[in-house]
Amino acid sequence: MQDVKFRLKDFIKNEKIMDAVVLLDEKLKYDKEFLLLRSLLWEYLSDMDSACRDVRNYEGTNHFIKDITYARILSKLGYVDKARTVLTNYSLLNSSGTQVDPEGIPYSQGIVYRSFDMERLGYSNFSDFKELSEDTPFFYSLADTLLVLGAYQTLKMALEQKRSGLFDLLENLSTYDRLPPAEDLESNKPYVRSALENVRGWLSIEEGLLLQELAKQVCDSAQIVEIGSFQGRSAICLASGINDNGTKLHSVDPHFGIEAYGKKDSFDHLQENIKARKLDTHVEYIVKESLTAANEWEKTNIGLLFIDALHDYDNVKADFESWSKYILDGGYLLFHDSVQSGVNKLLLEILNEESPFEPLGLRDSLFVFQKTGMIDEKKRSFFVDYLQSKGQDFENWYQRDRRNVLFFADQVLD
């Protein structure tokens, strides 16, 4: 047993993760004590379905690492509410109000969503932020969260005009961002939170609020198209913003599923979730691949196009080129997961090339353009730099997340 553990530790140290999985299967396949370790290794290899199965079946004594790992994997699989439930008993601060070991419970991205970590620190609404200082636990993370969610008014009051690099960025965002202030949308938060409860997916509450608001602004008889629906988080938000003005949401998704995330047909779940919220009269389902659907599209009046399908560069570019030509003047173009490399690369190309799409701003990972034909050079330059920095932040988080997984794997073997 000790020899096997030594070899496993060596494999993990040298990031030979597949070798470690093979060794586990050869020597300890039926030992349930090692299911937690195998779950972490599967997570590192991005096989989330296998990772979730193993951590769920683990019955050992390492409850802390199990719960943190389980919540993280659930979140990556899109089971947001289940992940929140698992984490409810874990505080981000200890009894004296000091930040816990960041390796123990990572802050923000990677477990659930930023707003949930805000709640765990005692901030349920933007009005809860009376004053932030550098002595506030998670000060920079909280300030960055307010920036990313678009709560510029709140952050300005909290910082009390404190001059810093952060304040300068806040000033630029306040100048160039033309999206509805997050504070103005907060009254709709109870509805969106309730509507999205137990709906699997990766759209945050704040992103859902913005989708709902922009759907309300789509002009009469213009159409809304979403590329990538999964089980309906974005569809629910978009459909709930539709007025009875001839607008419909056209939900485009072949519903093939992804092997590593549990290759299951999501169409039945999508229909059930839409119907349960009495939104089915606003939705038309197009169960086809994006490019096939685009070639068969006969309307030319898209008022809002939301792209959230495959995130590699070639696929997201093909979606953009196939569908964006149908967007009306004044219509919106939205991309989810704008910080991920493939999407980020395309957005930078759109900003750097001659394009009729004006950048409006970023909310969480949702980037918004409007087809106005008017682009201010300073504004364009600012969003190029901002998106590049957010893309690098995501890459840094991704590498840190992978190190954390190996850190936990090593801890399990001690």
Coordinates of C-alpha atoms in Angstrom, one line a residue, residues 5-6 45 128 173 181 239 310 399:
K5 CA 0.9 5.7 -2.4
F6 CA 4.5 6.7 -3.0
L45 CA -8.5 15.5 -16.7
D128 CA -25.3 46.3 2.1
L173 CA -16.0 51.8 -17.0
P181 CA -26.6 49.7 -14.0
A239 CA -38.4 34.6 -22.7
L310 CA -19.2 25.6 -28.3
Q399 CA -4.1 27.4 -14.0

